[in-house]
């Protein structure tokens, strides 16, 4: 039975679409999506996979079809038809990639915005930052009379901030992240807790303030689909919402030295109850001098301020009594 070419083309198009959609959604190339941002990235990646699979099957299918359809027959030594060009076909294979690229560009821009890439609070006045780091003011241009002219603040986005829904709101959990050869150090400014692992609660908005002590590093959690450079002398913001409790690898994705491959740790996502219990246990284990340093020295007397350092200075209670007695005499 002969099938009309239009019906055959339609059936081939349906099969191509179904195969592309299935492979695009079931490729299994990505690890578990453990954050809300991961779902956005996976949606974009799956769309690109769907389009790529469709184009691959279409192009390779056309090649295989042409190999068999237009192959040289036995005994046929004639030349092929002198085809010099096909304007319609050239417009088609030029127009389709243009539409695909524009569509993916708009889609990726929207994903970047939803992840917080356009949050103005994630930008900083870099002029002030540089002045602060160098300990000097930046010279401003002056007019003909010698008066300094006002300058516009140069806002440069550093990292990923809050999503449009939470823009302008403080994060539920803030963690300072320091990268150094060859480890990550996490500190919780509200409690003074330090850790070699990142502990965060599931379902809460988390903000990481990332910097580096020595060279460039890159903070990467594959399951969160997040990667951010750690830059010496600059604080970079990374904001996200973990979703699935578990342990996930934190990897340095920037070649930073001889032991770069060993610069790994864990990001542990807890339930809220487990996170509170972990934080309480860490606070309870803080040494006394750490708690003292967290206090405002202006509110302490001289004795209270110096007490944590007495042992390090070799000062005992007997020494203090001798000092008191000699002072009164």
XYZ file of C-alpha atoms in Angstrom:
329
model
C 0.000 0.000 0.000
C 1.381 3.373 -1.014
C 1.170 6.080 1.635
C 0.793 9.628 0.281
C 3.896 11.768 0.886
C 1.958 14.343 2.921
C 0.701 11.700 5.352
C 4.173 10.127 5.586
C 5.689 13.534 6.334
C 3.065 14.192 9.001
C 3.659 10.805 10.646
C 7.422 11.372 10.571
C 6.925 14.799 12.161
C 4.750 13.338 14.929
C 7.299 10.584 15.635
C 10.128 13.109 15.644
C 8.264 15.353 18.117
C 7.362 12.508 20.477
C 10.897 11.091 20.513
C 12.412 14.529 21.106
C 10.019 15.310 23.963
C 10.617 11.960 25.643
C 14.411 12.159 25.429
C 14.365 15.803 26.502
C 12.479 14.949 29.700
C 14.121 11.568 30.480
C 17.770 12.012 29.497
C 19.015 11.415 33.049
C 22.049 13.658 32.584
C 21.436 15.933 35.577
C 21.781 15.085 39.281
C 18.871 15.471 41.684
C 17.319 18.941 41.737
C 17.784 19.932 45.384
C 16.826 23.615 45.206
C 14.073 25.716 43.710
C 16.603 27.321 41.373
C 17.549 23.862 40.082
C 14.030 23.379 38.735
C 14.336 26.566 36.676
C 17.706 25.546 35.269
C 16.478 22.021 34.509
C 13.497 23.405 32.621
C 15.838 25.396 30.366
C 18.228 22.468 29.969
C 15.412 20.042 29.109
C 14.111 22.477 26.488
C 17.543 22.692 24.879
C 17.860 18.897 24.977
C 14.456 18.510 23.303
C 15.390 20.888 20.497
C 18.860 19.335 20.108
C 17.500 15.799 19.852
C 14.901 16.895 17.285
C 17.492 18.663 15.142
C 19.917 15.742 15.437
C 17.317 13.201 14.308
C 16.124 15.509 11.528
C 19.608 16.178 10.109
C 20.918 12.642 10.508
C 17.667 11.212 9.192
C 17.903 13.406 6.103
C 21.482 12.243 5.532
C 20.594 8.558 5.860
C 17.553 9.035 3.604
C 19.698 10.796 0.980
C 22.354 8.059 1.107
C 19.833 5.385 0.190
C 17.476 7.433 -1.979
C 20.080 9.093 -4.180
C 22.860 6.514 -4.177
C 24.477 5.535 -7.431
C 22.705 2.596 -9.025
C 24.661 -0.322 -10.503
C 25.593 0.473 -14.111
C 24.587 4.142 -13.840
C 27.615 6.256 -14.794
C 25.752 9.453 -15.619
C 26.278 12.734 -13.823
C 23.870 13.980 -11.192
C 21.467 16.871 -11.895
C 23.239 20.285 -11.927
C 21.524 21.858 -8.905
C 23.149 25.207 -8.079
C 20.979 26.405 -5.166
C 17.592 26.486 -3.523
C 16.589 29.868 -2.113
C 13.600 28.498 -0.187
C 15.707 25.803 1.481
C 18.428 28.303 2.400
C 15.868 30.646 3.967
C 14.418 27.709 5.902
C 17.702 26.463 7.363
C 18.710 30.018 8.229
C 15.382 31.089 9.710
C 14.899 28.046 11.962
C 18.203 28.516 13.915
C 17.498 32.256 14.256
C 14.087 31.579 15.798
C 15.523 28.889 18.095
C 18.390 31.094 19.315
C 16.112 34.075 19.960
C 13.615 31.895 21.808
C 16.290 30.303 24.004
C 17.821 33.716 24.691
C 14.510 35.087 25.946
C 13.869 31.932 27.996
C 17.343 31.956 29.609
C 17.031 35.667 30.419
C 13.748 34.996 32.211
C 15.306 32.113 34.162
C 18.199 34.375 35.176
C 15.738 37.009 36.360
C 13.636 34.512 38.333
C 16.803 33.227 40.032
C 17.618 36.748 41.219
C 20.254 37.709 38.680
C 18.710 41.152 38.195
C 18.252 41.967 41.887
C 19.650 45.513 42.359
C 20.474 44.689 45.991
C 23.073 42.219 44.713
C 24.995 45.149 43.180
C 27.565 47.207 44.969
C 29.215 50.588 44.526
C 32.536 49.304 43.296
C 34.188 52.713 43.631
C 33.488 52.704 47.354
C 34.582 49.091 47.606
C 37.926 49.770 45.976
C 38.455 52.848 48.144
C 37.669 50.846 51.250
C 40.068 48.075 50.285
C 42.875 50.481 49.446
C 42.178 52.748 52.428
C 42.080 55.842 50.249
C 39.508 58.035 48.560
C 39.043 57.856 44.827
C 39.815 61.118 43.066
C 36.775 62.786 41.550
C 36.936 64.985 38.440
C 37.021 68.728 39.089
C 35.657 71.648 37.092
C 37.533 74.707 35.867
C 37.175 76.388 39.280
C 38.668 73.446 41.134
C 35.398 72.174 42.615
C 34.824 68.402 42.610
C 32.024 67.258 40.326
C 29.461 64.677 41.456
C 29.912 61.208 40.061
C 27.355 58.586 39.251
C 27.642 55.408 41.294
C 28.960 52.563 39.178
C 26.683 49.635 39.984
C 28.153 46.280 39.002
C 26.129 43.148 39.730
C 28.054 40.632 41.809
C 26.426 37.254 42.092
C 22.794 36.200 42.246
C 20.431 38.025 44.606
C 16.814 37.599 45.623
C 14.083 36.400 43.296
C 11.464 38.953 42.194
C 9.061 37.617 44.861
C 11.550 38.207 47.699
C 13.353 41.252 46.337
C 14.106 43.775 49.060
C 13.538 41.233 51.840
C 16.273 39.939 54.123
C 17.211 36.284 53.758
C 16.104 33.791 56.406
C 19.669 32.512 56.868
C 22.912 34.376 56.128
C 26.235 32.562 55.877
C 29.656 34.059 55.203
C 31.790 31.837 52.985
C 35.574 32.078 52.799
C 37.497 30.162 50.146
C 41.191 29.521 50.720
C 43.757 27.029 49.576
C 42.360 24.407 49.905
C 39.183 24.535 51.999
C 35.874 26.285 52.520
C 35.072 27.991 55.839
C 31.463 28.863 56.678
C 30.528 31.306 59.433
C 27.114 32.262 60.763
C 27.341 35.936 61.806
C 24.217 35.875 63.964
C 25.603 33.188 66.280
C 29.380 33.288 65.765
C 29.410 29.624 64.700
C 32.146 28.434 62.326
C 31.978 25.223 60.332
C 33.861 23.352 57.643
C 30.514 22.295 56.145
C 27.570 24.327 54.947
C 24.441 23.646 57.034
C 21.152 25.188 55.869
C 17.446 24.499 56.494
C 15.188 23.252 53.719
C 12.523 25.621 52.428
C 14.260 28.763 53.729
C 15.817 31.621 51.792
C 19.608 31.368 52.187
C 22.145 34.076 51.356
C 25.845 33.311 50.997
C 28.350 36.165 51.151
C 31.306 34.660 49.321
C 34.898 35.874 49.223
C 38.398 34.418 48.910
C 41.487 34.808 51.038
C 44.205 34.142 48.487
C 43.374 33.264 44.867
C 40.283 32.829 42.730
C 38.003 29.960 43.725
C 34.568 28.930 42.476
C 31.792 27.793 44.816
C 29.773 25.072 43.059
C 26.958 22.812 44.259
C 25.843 20.719 41.244
C 22.558 19.618 42.847
C 21.601 23.261 43.390
C 22.652 24.217 39.809
C 24.567 27.135 41.313
C 28.140 28.243 40.729
C 29.732 31.504 41.842
C 33.297 32.802 41.771
C 35.009 33.604 45.069
C 37.163 36.685 44.443
C 39.883 37.999 46.773
C 38.993 41.427 48.135
C 35.391 41.356 46.888
C 32.231 40.005 48.458
C 29.937 38.136 46.100
C 26.335 37.293 46.922
C 24.631 34.002 46.132
C 21.023 33.529 47.205
C 18.925 30.379 46.860
C 16.282 28.224 48.508
C 17.254 24.569 49.197
C 14.393 22.148 48.862
C 15.405 18.516 49.428
C 17.112 17.511 52.728
C 20.325 15.594 52.218
C 24.078 15.879 51.761
C 25.480 17.454 48.600
C 29.031 18.062 47.423
C 30.542 21.548 47.444
C 33.243 21.680 44.788
C 35.787 24.312 43.804
C 35.323 24.754 40.057
C 38.269 27.128 39.539
C 41.825 25.793 39.245
C 43.357 27.269 42.408
C 46.567 25.369 43.023
C 48.213 21.997 43.453
C 45.468 20.502 45.642
C 42.531 22.056 43.800
C 40.961 18.622 43.272
C 40.821 18.048 47.022
C 39.007 21.308 47.798
C 35.685 19.676 48.569
C 33.207 19.703 51.423
C 29.488 19.095 52.011
C 26.353 21.186 51.894
C 23.943 19.597 54.347
C 20.283 20.518 53.972
C 18.350 19.869 57.199
C 14.739 20.009 58.124
C 14.064 23.131 60.209
C 14.013 21.088 63.422
C 17.320 19.372 62.651
C 18.932 22.666 61.651
C 17.849 24.315 64.907
C 19.203 21.369 66.871
C 22.528 21.496 64.976
C 22.854 25.240 65.540
C 22.105 24.919 69.257
C 24.718 22.188 69.612
C 27.301 24.341 67.845
C 26.533 27.386 69.989
C 26.779 25.273 73.142
C 30.234 24.071 72.056
C 31.587 27.554 71.389
C 34.646 28.328 73.557
C 34.292 31.111 76.083
C 36.715 33.395 74.267
C 34.631 33.109 71.104
C 31.550 34.240 72.974
C 33.491 37.114 74.507
C 34.721 38.279 71.094
C 31.132 38.386 69.911
C 30.347 41.032 72.529
C 30.840 44.767 72.167
C 34.182 45.645 73.867
C 32.896 49.148 74.657
C 30.382 47.626 77.066
C 33.017 45.695 79.033
C 35.222 46.766 81.922
C 38.978 46.357 81.624
C 38.897 43.173 83.735
C 36.081 41.657 81.653
C 37.791 42.540 78.408
C 41.196 41.132 79.405
C 40.005 38.002 81.221
C 39.822 35.753 78.100
C 43.424 36.629 77.239
C 44.890 36.258 80.756
C 45.845 32.612 80.318
C 47.525 33.289 76.993
C 49.520 36.116 78.605
C 50.625 33.893 81.496
C 48.763 35.965 84.099
C 47.441 34.037 87.116
C 45.248 35.071 90.025
C 48.381 35.288 92.231
C 49.941 37.729 89.776
C 46.854 39.901 89.875
C 46.847 39.900 93.708
C 50.502 40.964 93.753
C 49.737 43.770 91.338
C 46.863 44.963 93.520
C 48.948 44.883 96.704
C 51.887 46.733 95.123
C 49.498 49.298 93.677
C 47.921 50.022 97.119
C 51.312 50.291 98.793
